[in-house]
């Protein structure tokens, strides 16, 4: 097996079975993230506190070995921010184990089926669809030879801490070389997602992935399962149902009501455009289907159309926030409509998507970006974000040194960024009854130096192992506001149990507990935009440091 692994890729790290067993608490049932025909996936945490997903293969026959080797070979040869990263493997004691980056928000399917988390609003679903399309387009067009995934489905689209899309499960994927390499009489894909022409000639191609992605688009619009025998007989297959409804102009009959399609003109218009795109992806004849590059570009254009021009010529965002029910969405929509939307003329960026902890930015993203990304966005407007309460805050496009100071004896925040860092931290601390933080020029200067240094290295996380301070870091694929960065750390608090002073399996609550640590008195933060302004690193330093083992934060 080791020889086969080296033939596949000698660069993939090998983990010991002992380390894997320890990381998963002996493959505890409490750590299980999911189970399928292939085996079981566990949440794991290594001694360096790194969270991972551990896939333990159930079968040990020739086919399972081939799929493991195939996945290692393919994932070690690609690099894209919307493809799940393979971190290593283990082949000891007769086991076949793959280790991946951890995706705390599970699968797209779980969210669409209301099995996990809040209801995803339309803007988030559209962003997930766009990112997924870009990842598949990368496999088809930027990799040589091209890679055909062959099992695109909503349960193979994972969501990171901030709901960024990651395409996973490459066990059935194949490199497309000679025409004969596409022929297979073995079962391929998942019912409901498989190219209908495959059953005629056993021929899979890039357009087979397009068909499967079309089904995913319909799932995103409807929140219905690809195959559901509880529906009427002629509606069991979602693709067939969608083709019928969309073809007759009746897409509104199957739109997920939680999307509130009539909340504004753009929402309904953009859903219809995505439905029309899905309709073309689901064409029976593969030659009638668009390529994934065309699909990705079209989704990008639909997403960008969310920047509607107002009467005074300014660009406004139609970004929505997470809602738990249609009624709560209605309330948020009404509140938002009463608020004046402000803009800051500077440089436009895409509507805010929640942050990604991934520290790798692939240059292909810029190469494959639409003309709007390459030519228009860098020179337009930076749009303020409209929150549920209607407050508006602007983000800046340079290195931001921020400080926080609340007591009257301290100086007032000098910039909007400083005020955002201050308010976000102290709101979280006030919620648990601990004292407010003050700004430390020393920590601010040190944070600024660190992010500037990391910017020169590509904007990866700073090594803080020897730092005397507490720290929180955040890597995002686009510039974010200070308040957004702090909020992403604070949100981990929902997984923290004060009674047990512990964190739910598969989550890292240390970012939250550091923000609210009772003995921490001062903070200094900085941000740096990297990769041509397309990514950002946020760093906050705390003194005294928190997260002392055996102690509670407050």
Coordinates of C-alpha atoms in Angstrom, one line a residue:
X1 CA 0.0 0.0 0.0
X2 CA 2.9 2.4 0.8
X3 CA 4.4 1.7 -2.6
X4 CA 1.1 2.6 -4.2
X5 CA 0.8 5.8 -2.2
X6 CA 4.3 6.9 -3.3
X7 CA 3.4 6.2 -6.9
X8 CA 0.3 8.3 -6.4
X9 CA 2.0 11.1 -4.5
X10 CA 5.1 11.1 -2.4
X11 CA 4.3 14.6 -1.1
X12 CA 1.2 13.6 0.9
X13 CA 2.1 13.5 4.7
X14 CA 1.7 10.2 6.4
X15 CA 0.1 10.2 9.9
X16 CA 0.6 7.4 12.4
X17 CA -2.4 5.4 13.4
X18 CA -1.7 6.3 17.0
X19 CA -1.9 10.0 16.3
X20 CA -5.2 9.5 14.3
X21 CA -6.7 7.4 17.1
X22 CA -5.8 10.0 19.7
X23 CA -7.1 12.9 17.5
X24 CA -10.5 11.2 17.2
X25 CA -10.7 10.0 20.9
X26 CA -10.3 6.4 19.7
X27 CA -12.7 6.9 16.8
X28 CA -15.4 7.8 19.3
X29 CA -19.0 7.8 18.2
X30 CA -19.3 11.3 19.6
X31 CA -16.8 12.5 17.0
X32 CA -18.7 11.1 14.0
X33 CA -19.6 13.7 11.3
X34 CA -21.2 11.4 8.8
X35 CA -21.4 7.8 7.6
X36 CA -21.8 6.4 4.2
X37 CA -21.1 3.4 1.9
X38 CA -17.4 4.4 1.8
X39 CA -17.0 4.5 5.6
X40 CA -17.2 7.0 8.4
X41 CA -15.9 10.6 8.8
X42 CA -14.8 11.7 12.2
X43 CA -13.9 15.1 13.6
X44 CA -10.4 15.1 14.9
X45 CA -8.1 17.4 16.8
X46 CA -4.3 17.0 16.8
X47 CA -2.0 17.9 19.6
X48 CA -1.2 21.2 17.9
X49 CA -5.0 22.0 18.2
X50 CA -5.5 21.7 14.4
X51 CA -9.0 20.5 13.6
X52 CA -9.3 17.9 10.8
X53 CA -11.9 15.6 9.2
X54 CA -10.8 11.9 9.3
X55 CA -12.3 9.6 6.7
X56 CA -11.9 5.9 7.8
X57 CA -12.6 3.7 4.8
X58 CA -15.0 0.8 5.6
X59 CA -14.0 -1.7 2.9
X60 CA -10.5 -2.9 2.2
X61 CA -11.0 -4.5 -1.1
X62 CA -9.3 -3.7 -4.4
X63 CA -11.9 -1.1 -5.4
X64 CA -11.7 0.8 -2.2
X65 CA -7.9 0.9 -2.4
X66 CA -8.2 2.1 -6.0
X67 CA -10.5 4.9 -4.9
X68 CA -8.2 6.0 -2.0
X69 CA -5.2 6.1 -4.3
X70 CA -7.2 7.9 -6.9
X71 CA -8.3 10.6 -4.5
X72 CA -4.8 11.1 -3.2
X73 CA -3.4 11.3 -6.7
X74 CA -6.0 13.9 -7.8
X75 CA -6.1 16.1 -4.7
X76 CA -2.4 16.3 -4.4
X77 CA -2.2 17.6 -8.0
X78 CA -4.7 20.4 -7.6
X79 CA -4.9 23.7 -5.7
X80 CA -8.0 25.8 -5.5
X81 CA -9.6 27.7 -2.6
X82 CA -13.0 26.0 -3.3
X83 CA -11.6 22.4 -3.4
X84 CA -11.2 20.6 -0.1
X85 CA -7.6 20.1 0.9
X86 CA -6.1 16.7 1.6
X87 CA -3.8 17.1 4.6
X88 CA -2.5 13.5 4.8
X89 CA -3.3 9.8 5.1
X90 CA -2.6 6.8 7.3
X91 CA -2.2 3.2 6.0
X92 CA -1.1 1.4 9.2
X93 CA -2.7 -1.6 10.8
X94 CA -4.5 -2.5 7.6
X95 CA -6.5 0.7 7.7
X96 CA -7.1 3.2 4.9
X97 CA -7.6 6.7 6.4
X98 CA -7.6 10.1 4.7
X99 CA -7.2 13.4 6.6
X100 CA -8.8 16.6 5.3
X101 CA -9.2 20.2 6.4
X102 CA -12.2 20.4 8.7
X103 CA -15.4 22.0 7.5
X104 CA -17.4 23.1 10.6
X105 CA -20.7 23.8 8.8
X106 CA -21.1 20.4 7.2
X107 CA -22.6 19.9 3.8
X108 CA -24.8 22.1 1.6
X109 CA -27.4 19.3 1.6
X110 CA -27.7 19.4 5.4
X111 CA -28.5 23.1 5.3
X112 CA -30.9 22.8 2.4
X113 CA -32.8 20.0 4.2
X114 CA -32.9 22.0 7.4
X115 CA -30.8 19.4 9.2
X116 CA -28.2 21.9 10.3
X117 CA -27.7 25.6 11.1
X118 CA -29.9 28.5 10.0
X119 CA -31.7 28.8 6.7
X120 CA -29.3 30.0 4.1
X121 CA -30.5 33.2 2.5
X122 CA -30.5 33.6 -1.3
X123 CA -27.3 35.7 -1.5
X124 CA -25.4 33.0 0.4
X125 CA -26.8 30.2 -1.7
X126 CA -25.8 32.1 -4.8
X127 CA -22.3 32.7 -3.5
X128 CA -22.0 28.9 -2.8
X129 CA -23.2 28.1 -6.3
X130 CA -20.8 30.5 -7.9
X131 CA -17.8 29.2 -5.8
X132 CA -18.7 25.6 -6.6
X133 CA -19.0 26.3 -10.3
X134 CA -15.5 28.0 -10.3
X135 CA -14.0 25.0 -8.6
X136 CA -15.5 22.5 -11.2
X137 CA -14.5 24.9 -14.0
X138 CA -10.9 24.8 -12.6
X139 CA -10.9 21.0 -12.7
X140 CA -12.2 21.0 -16.3
X141 CA -10.2 23.8 -17.8
X142 CA -7.1 24.8 -15.7
X143 CA -5.8 21.3 -15.0
X144 CA -4.1 19.2 -17.7
X145 CA -5.3 16.7 -18.3
X146 CA -8.7 17.8 -17.1
X147 CA -10.4 16.2 -14.2
X148 CA -14.0 15.1 -14.3
X149 CA -15.5 14.8 -10.8
X150 CA -18.3 12.4 -11.7
X151 CA -20.1 12.7 -8.3
X152 CA -21.1 16.3 -8.0
X153 CA -24.0 16.6 -5.5
X154 CA -25.0 18.8 -2.6
X155 CA -23.7 16.4 0.0
X156 CA -20.2 16.6 -1.6
X157 CA -20.2 20.4 -1.3
X158 CA -18.8 21.3 2.1
X159 CA -19.1 24.6 3.9
X160 CA -16.3 26.1 6.0
X161 CA -16.6 28.3 9.1
X162 CA -18.0 31.1 7.0
X163 CA -20.1 29.1 4.5
X164 CA -17.5 29.2 1.7
X165 CA -17.9 26.3 -0.6
X166 CA -15.4 23.4 -0.8
X167 CA -16.0 20.5 -3.3
X168 CA -15.1 17.2 -1.8
X169 CA -15.0 13.4 -2.5
X170 CA -12.8 12.7 -5.5
X171 CA -12.9 8.9 -5.2
X172 CA -14.8 8.5 -8.4
X173 CA -13.1 11.3 -10.3
X174 CA -11.0 10.6 -13.4
X175 CA -8.6 12.4 -15.6
X176 CA -9.9 12.9 -19.1
X177 CA -7.3 11.9 -21.6
X178 CA -8.1 9.6 -24.4
X179 CA -11.8 9.3 -25.5
X180 CA -11.8 5.7 -24.3
X181 CA -11.0 6.9 -20.8
X182 CA -14.5 8.1 -20.4
X183 CA -16.1 4.7 -21.0
X184 CA -17.2 2.8 -17.9
X185 CA -19.9 0.2 -17.4
X186 CA -19.4 0.3 -13.6
X187 CA -22.0 2.2 -11.5
X188 CA -21.1 5.9 -11.5
X189 CA -22.3 8.8 -9.5
X190 CA -25.5 9.1 -7.4
X191 CA -29.1 8.5 -8.5
X192 CA -30.8 11.8 -9.3
X193 CA -27.5 13.4 -10.4
X194 CA -26.3 11.1 -13.1
X195 CA -26.1 12.3 -16.7
X196 CA -29.1 10.6 -18.4
X197 CA -27.0 9.9 -21.5
X198 CA -24.6 7.8 -19.4
X199 CA -27.3 5.1 -19.3
X200 CA -27.3 4.9 -23.1
X201 CA -23.6 4.8 -23.9
X202 CA -21.8 4.6 -20.6
X203 CA -19.9 7.7 -21.6
X204 CA -19.0 10.3 -18.9
X205 CA -17.4 13.7 -19.8
X206 CA -17.1 17.2 -18.5
X207 CA -20.8 17.7 -19.5
X208 CA -21.8 15.0 -17.1
X209 CA -20.5 17.2 -14.3
X210 CA -22.5 20.1 -15.8
X211 CA -25.7 18.0 -15.6
X212 CA -25.0 17.1 -12.0
X213 CA -24.3 20.7 -11.1
X214 CA -27.6 21.6 -12.8
X215 CA -29.4 19.4 -10.3
X216 CA -27.5 21.1 -7.4
X217 CA -28.7 24.5 -8.7
X218 CA -32.3 23.3 -8.6
X219 CA -31.7 22.0 -5.1
X220 CA -30.4 25.4 -4.1
X221 CA -33.5 27.1 -5.5
X222 CA -36.0 24.6 -4.2
X223 CA -34.4 23.0 -1.1
X224 CA -35.9 19.7 -2.4
X225 CA -34.0 16.4 -2.5
X226 CA -32.7 15.2 -5.8
X227 CA -34.7 12.0 -5.3
X228 CA -37.6 11.8 -2.9
X229 CA -40.1 8.9 -3.0
X230 CA -42.5 10.7 -0.7
X231 CA -43.3 13.1 -3.5
X232 CA -45.9 12.4 -6.2
X233 CA -44.7 9.7 -8.7
X234 CA -44.1 12.2 -11.5
X235 CA -42.1 14.4 -9.1
X236 CA -39.8 11.9 -7.5
X237 CA -36.9 12.9 -9.7
X238 CA -36.1 16.6 -9.0
X239 CA -34.4 17.2 -12.4
X240 CA -37.5 16.0 -14.2
X241 CA -39.7 18.1 -12.0
X242 CA -37.6 21.2 -12.6
X243 CA -37.4 20.7 -16.3
X244 CA -41.2 20.5 -16.4
X245 CA -41.8 23.6 -14.2
X246 CA -39.1 25.8 -15.6
X247 CA -39.9 24.8 -19.1
X248 CA -43.5 26.0 -18.6
X249 CA -42.5 29.2 -16.9
X250 CA -43.6 27.9 -13.5
X251 CA -40.4 28.1 -11.5
X252 CA -42.1 30.2 -8.8
X253 CA -44.2 27.1 -8.0
X254 CA -41.1 25.3 -6.7
X255 CA -39.0 28.1 -5.1
X256 CA -38.1 27.5 -1.5
X257 CA -40.5 29.9 0.4
X258 CA -37.7 30.7 2.8
X259 CA -36.0 32.6 0.0
X260 CA -38.7 35.2 0.0
X261 CA -38.5 35.6 -3.8
X262 CA -40.8 38.6 -3.7
X263 CA -38.8 40.5 -1.1
X264 CA -37.4 42.7 -3.9
X265 CA -37.1 42.7 -7.7
X266 CA -33.5 41.5 -7.8
X267 CA -34.1 38.4 -5.7
X268 CA -36.9 37.0 -7.9
X269 CA -35.1 38.1 -11.1
X270 CA -31.8 36.4 -10.1
X271 CA -33.6 33.2 -9.0
X272 CA -35.2 33.0 -12.4
X273 CA -31.9 33.5 -14.1
X274 CA -30.3 30.7 -12.1
X275 CA -33.3 28.5 -12.8
X276 CA -32.9 29.2 -16.6
X277 CA -29.2 28.3 -16.3
X278 CA -30.1 25.1 -14.4
X279 CA -32.6 24.3 -17.2
X280 CA -29.8 24.5 -19.8
X281 CA -27.4 22.4 -17.6
X282 CA -30.1 19.7 -17.5
X283 CA -30.4 19.4 -21.3
X284 CA -30.7 15.8 -22.3
X285 CA -28.1 16.1 -25.1
X286 CA -24.8 17.0 -23.6
X287 CA -23.9 19.2 -26.6
X288 CA -26.7 21.5 -25.6
X289 CA -25.3 22.1 -22.1
X290 CA -23.0 25.0 -21.4
X291 CA -19.4 24.4 -20.2
X292 CA -18.6 24.9 -16.6
X293 CA -16.6 28.0 -17.5
X294 CA -19.7 29.5 -19.0
X295 CA -21.8 28.4 -16.0
X296 CA -19.3 30.0 -13.5
X297 CA -19.1 33.2 -15.5
X298 CA -22.9 33.4 -15.8
X299 CA -23.4 32.9 -12.1
X300 CA -20.8 35.6 -11.4
X301 CA -22.7 38.0 -13.6
X302 CA -26.0 37.2 -11.8
X303 CA -24.2 37.7 -8.4
X304 CA -22.8 41.0 -9.6
X305 CA -26.2 42.1 -10.7
X306 CA -27.1 42.4 -7.0
X307 CA -25.3 45.7 -7.1
X308 CA -28.3 47.7 -8.4
X309 CA -27.9 51.4 -9.2
X310 CA -30.1 53.7 -7.1
X311 CA -31.7 57.0 -8.2
X312 CA -28.7 59.0 -7.1
X313 CA -26.3 56.9 -9.2
X314 CA -24.8 55.0 -6.3
X315 CA -24.4 51.2 -6.1
X316 CA -26.3 49.4 -3.4
X317 CA -26.0 45.9 -2.1
X318 CA -28.9 43.6 -1.7
X319 CA -27.1 41.4 0.8
X320 CA -29.4 39.6 3.1
X321 CA -28.7 38.1 6.5
X322 CA -29.4 34.7 8.0
X323 CA -33.0 34.0 9.0
X324 CA -34.5 31.3 11.1
X325 CA -38.0 31.4 9.5
X326 CA -39.9 33.2 6.7
X327 CA -41.5 35.5 9.3
X328 CA -38.1 36.5 10.7
X329 CA -36.9 37.2 7.2
X330 CA -39.9 39.4 6.6
X331 CA -39.2 41.4 9.8
X332 CA -35.6 41.8 8.8
X333 CA -36.6 42.9 5.3
X334 CA -39.0 45.5 6.7
X335 CA -36.3 46.8 9.1
X336 CA -33.8 47.0 6.3
X337 CA -36.1 48.9 3.9
X338 CA -36.5 51.7 6.5
X339 CA -32.7 52.2 6.7
X340 CA -30.8 54.5 4.4
X341 CA -28.1 52.7 2.5
X342 CA -24.8 54.5 2.5
X343 CA -21.8 54.0 0.2
X344 CA -18.2 55.0 0.4
X345 CA -16.6 56.0 -2.9
X346 CA -13.3 54.1 -3.0
X347 CA -13.1 50.7 -4.6
X348 CA -15.9 48.2 -5.1
X349 CA -15.8 44.6 -3.8
X350 CA -18.2 41.8 -3.9
X351 CA -21.1 41.6 -1.5
X352 CA -19.8 40.3 1.8
X353 CA -19.5 36.6 2.2
X354 CA -18.6 35.2 5.6
X355 CA -14.9 34.7 6.2
X356 CA -12.8 31.7 5.3
X357 CA -10.1 30.3 7.6
X358 CA -8.2 28.8 4.7
X359 CA -4.7 30.3 4.3
X360 CA -4.1 29.4 0.7
X361 CA -5.0 31.7 -2.2
X362 CA -4.6 30.0 -5.6
X363 CA -3.6 32.4 -8.5
X364 CA -6.1 30.6 -10.8
X365 CA -8.9 32.5 -9.1
X366 CA -7.7 35.7 -10.7
X367 CA -7.1 34.0 -14.0
X368 CA -10.6 32.5 -14.2
X369 CA -12.3 35.6 -12.7
X370 CA -14.9 37.3 -14.9
X371 CA -14.1 40.6 -16.7
X372 CA -15.9 42.4 -13.9
X373 CA -13.4 41.0 -11.4
X374 CA -10.4 41.8 -13.5
X375 CA -11.3 45.2 -14.9
X376 CA -14.3 46.8 -13.1
X377 CA -14.3 45.8 -9.4
X378 CA -10.8 47.2 -8.6
X379 CA -11.9 50.6 -9.8
X380 CA -15.4 51.1 -8.6
X381 CA -17.1 51.5 -5.2
X382 CA -16.6 50.0 -1.7
X383 CA -20.1 49.4 -0.5
X384 CA -21.1 49.6 3.1
X385 CA -22.8 46.5 4.5
X386 CA -26.4 46.7 5.7
X387 CA -27.0 44.6 8.8
X388 CA -30.3 43.4 10.2
X389 CA -30.6 46.5 12.4
X390 CA -29.9 48.8 9.4
X391 CA -26.6 50.1 10.6
X392 CA -24.0 50.7 7.9
X393 CA -20.2 50.5 8.2
X394 CA -17.6 50.9 5.6
X395 CA -14.5 48.8 4.9
X396 CA -11.1 50.2 3.8
X397 CA -8.8 48.9 1.2
X398 CA -5.4 49.3 2.8
X399 CA -3.5 48.1 6.0
X400 CA -5.6 49.1 9.0
X401 CA -4.1 49.6 12.4
X402 CA -7.0 49.6 14.9
X403 CA -7.1 50.3 18.6
X404 CA -9.9 50.1 21.1
X405 CA -10.5 52.4 24.1
X406 CA -13.6 52.9 26.1
X407 CA -12.8 54.4 29.5
X408 CA -13.1 58.2 29.6
X409 CA -9.5 58.4 30.7
X410 CA -8.3 56.8 27.5
X411 CA -8.2 58.5 24.1
X412 CA -11.2 58.1 21.8
X413 CA -10.9 55.8 18.8
X414 CA -9.2 57.7 16.0
X415 CA -10.6 55.8 13.1
X416 CA -13.8 53.9 12.1
X417 CA -11.7 50.7 12.1
X418 CA -10.6 51.3 15.7
X419 CA -14.1 51.9 16.8
X420 CA -15.3 48.8 15.1
X421 CA -12.7 46.6 16.8
X422 CA -13.5 48.3 20.1
X423 CA -17.3 48.0 19.9
X424 CA -17.3 44.4 18.7
X425 CA -15.0 43.2 21.5
X426 CA -16.7 45.0 24.3
X427 CA -20.2 44.1 23.2
X428 CA -19.2 40.4 23.5
X429 CA -17.6 41.1 26.9
X430 CA -20.6 43.0 28.2
X431 CA -22.8 40.1 27.3
X432 CA -21.0 37.9 29.9
X433 CA -20.4 40.6 32.4
X434 CA -16.6 41.1 32.1
X435 CA -14.8 44.4 32.0
X436 CA -14.2 46.4 28.8
X437 CA -10.9 46.4 27.0
X438 CA -8.6 49.4 26.4
X439 CA -6.4 50.1 23.5
X440 CA -2.7 49.3 23.7
X441 CA -0.5 51.2 21.3
X442 CA 2.2 48.6 21.9
X443 CA 0.0 45.7 20.9
X444 CA -1.4 47.7 17.9
X445 CA 2.1 48.4 16.7
X446 CA 3.1 44.7 17.1
X447 CA 0.0 43.5 15.3
X448 CA 0.6 45.9 12.5
X449 CA 4.2 44.7 12.1
X450 CA 3.1 41.1 12.1
X451 CA 0.5 41.5 9.4
X452 CA 2.8 43.5 7.2
X453 CA 5.4 40.8 7.5
X454 CA 2.8 38.1 6.7
X455 CA 1.6 40.2 3.7
X456 CA 5.1 39.8 2.2
X457 CA 4.9 36.1 2.7
X458 CA 1.5 35.7 0.9
X459 CA -0.8 36.5 3.9
X460 CA -0.7 33.2 5.7
X461 CA -1.2 33.0 9.5
X462 CA 1.6 34.4 11.7
X463 CA 3.5 31.9 13.8
X464 CA 2.6 33.0 17.4
X465 CA 3.9 30.0 19.3
X466 CA 6.5 32.1 21.1
X467 CA 4.4 35.3 21.5
X468 CA 3.8 36.4 25.1
X469 CA 0.4 37.7 24.1
X470 CA -3.0 36.0 23.4
X471 CA -4.0 36.2 19.8
X472 CA -6.8 35.7 17.3
X473 CA -6.2 35.5 13.6
X474 CA -8.5 35.4 10.6
X475 CA -7.8 34.8 6.9
X476 CA -10.5 35.9 4.4
X477 CA -10.7 35.7 0.6
X478 CA -11.6 39.4 0.4
X479 CA -11.3 42.5 2.6
X480 CA -13.6 42.5 5.7
X481 CA -14.6 45.0 8.2
X482 CA -13.0 44.8 11.7
X483 CA -16.4 44.1 13.2
X484 CA -17.0 41.2 10.9
X485 CA -13.7 39.7 11.9
X486 CA -14.4 39.9 15.6
X487 CA -17.9 38.7 15.1
X488 CA -16.6 35.5 13.4
X489 CA -14.6 34.7 16.5
X490 CA -17.4 35.5 18.9
X491 CA -19.8 33.3 16.9
X492 CA -17.8 30.2 18.1
X493 CA -19.3 31.0 21.5
X494 CA -22.4 29.1 20.6
X495 CA -20.4 25.9 20.8
X496 CA -18.9 26.7 24.2
X497 CA -20.3 25.0 27.3
X498 CA -19.6 27.2 30.4
X499 CA -20.8 24.4 32.7
X500 CA -18.2 21.9 31.4
X501 CA -15.7 24.5 30.3
X502 CA -15.5 22.6 27.0
X503 CA -16.2 23.0 23.3
X504 CA -18.5 20.9 21.1
X505 CA -16.7 18.2 19.1
X506 CA -15.3 19.5 15.9
X507 CA -15.2 23.2 16.9
X508 CA -12.6 25.5 18.2
X509 CA -13.9 27.9 20.9
X510 CA -10.6 29.4 21.9
X511 CA -11.2 32.4 19.6
X512 CA -14.3 33.2 21.6
X513 CA -12.9 32.6 25.0
X514 CA -10.0 34.9 24.3
X515 CA -12.3 37.7 23.3
X516 CA -14.2 37.4 26.6
X517 CA -11.3 36.3 28.9
X518 CA -11.9 38.1 32.2
X519 CA -8.3 39.0 33.0
X520 CA -7.4 40.4 29.6
X521 CA -7.2 44.2 29.8
X522 CA -5.9 45.5 26.5
X523 CA -6.0 44.8 22.8
X524 CA -4.4 45.9 19.6
X525 CA -5.4 44.8 16.2
X526 CA -4.4 45.2 12.6
X527 CA -5.4 44.1 9.1
X528 CA -3.6 43.8 5.8
X529 CA -5.0 43.3 2.3
X530 CA -3.1 40.9 0.2
X531 CA -3.0 39.2 -3.2
X532 CA -3.9 42.3 -5.1
X533 CA -6.5 43.3 -2.6
X534 CA -8.4 40.1 -3.0
X535 CA -7.6 38.6 0.4
X536 CA -7.0 39.9 3.9
X537 CA -5.4 38.9 7.2
X538 CA -6.8 40.1 10.5
X539 CA -4.8 39.8 13.7
X540 CA -5.7 40.9 17.3
X541 CA -3.2 40.6 20.2
X542 CA -4.4 40.5 23.9
X543 CA -2.6 41.2 27.1
X544 CA -2.7 39.5 29.5
X545 CA -3.3 36.4 27.4
X546 CA -6.3 34.2 28.0
X547 CA -7.2 30.6 27.5
X548 CA -5.3 29.4 30.5
X549 CA -5.7 25.6 30.8
X550 CA -8.1 24.6 33.6
X551 CA -9.6 28.1 34.0
X552 CA -12.9 29.4 32.8
X553 CA -13.0 32.6 30.7
X554 CA -15.4 34.5 33.1

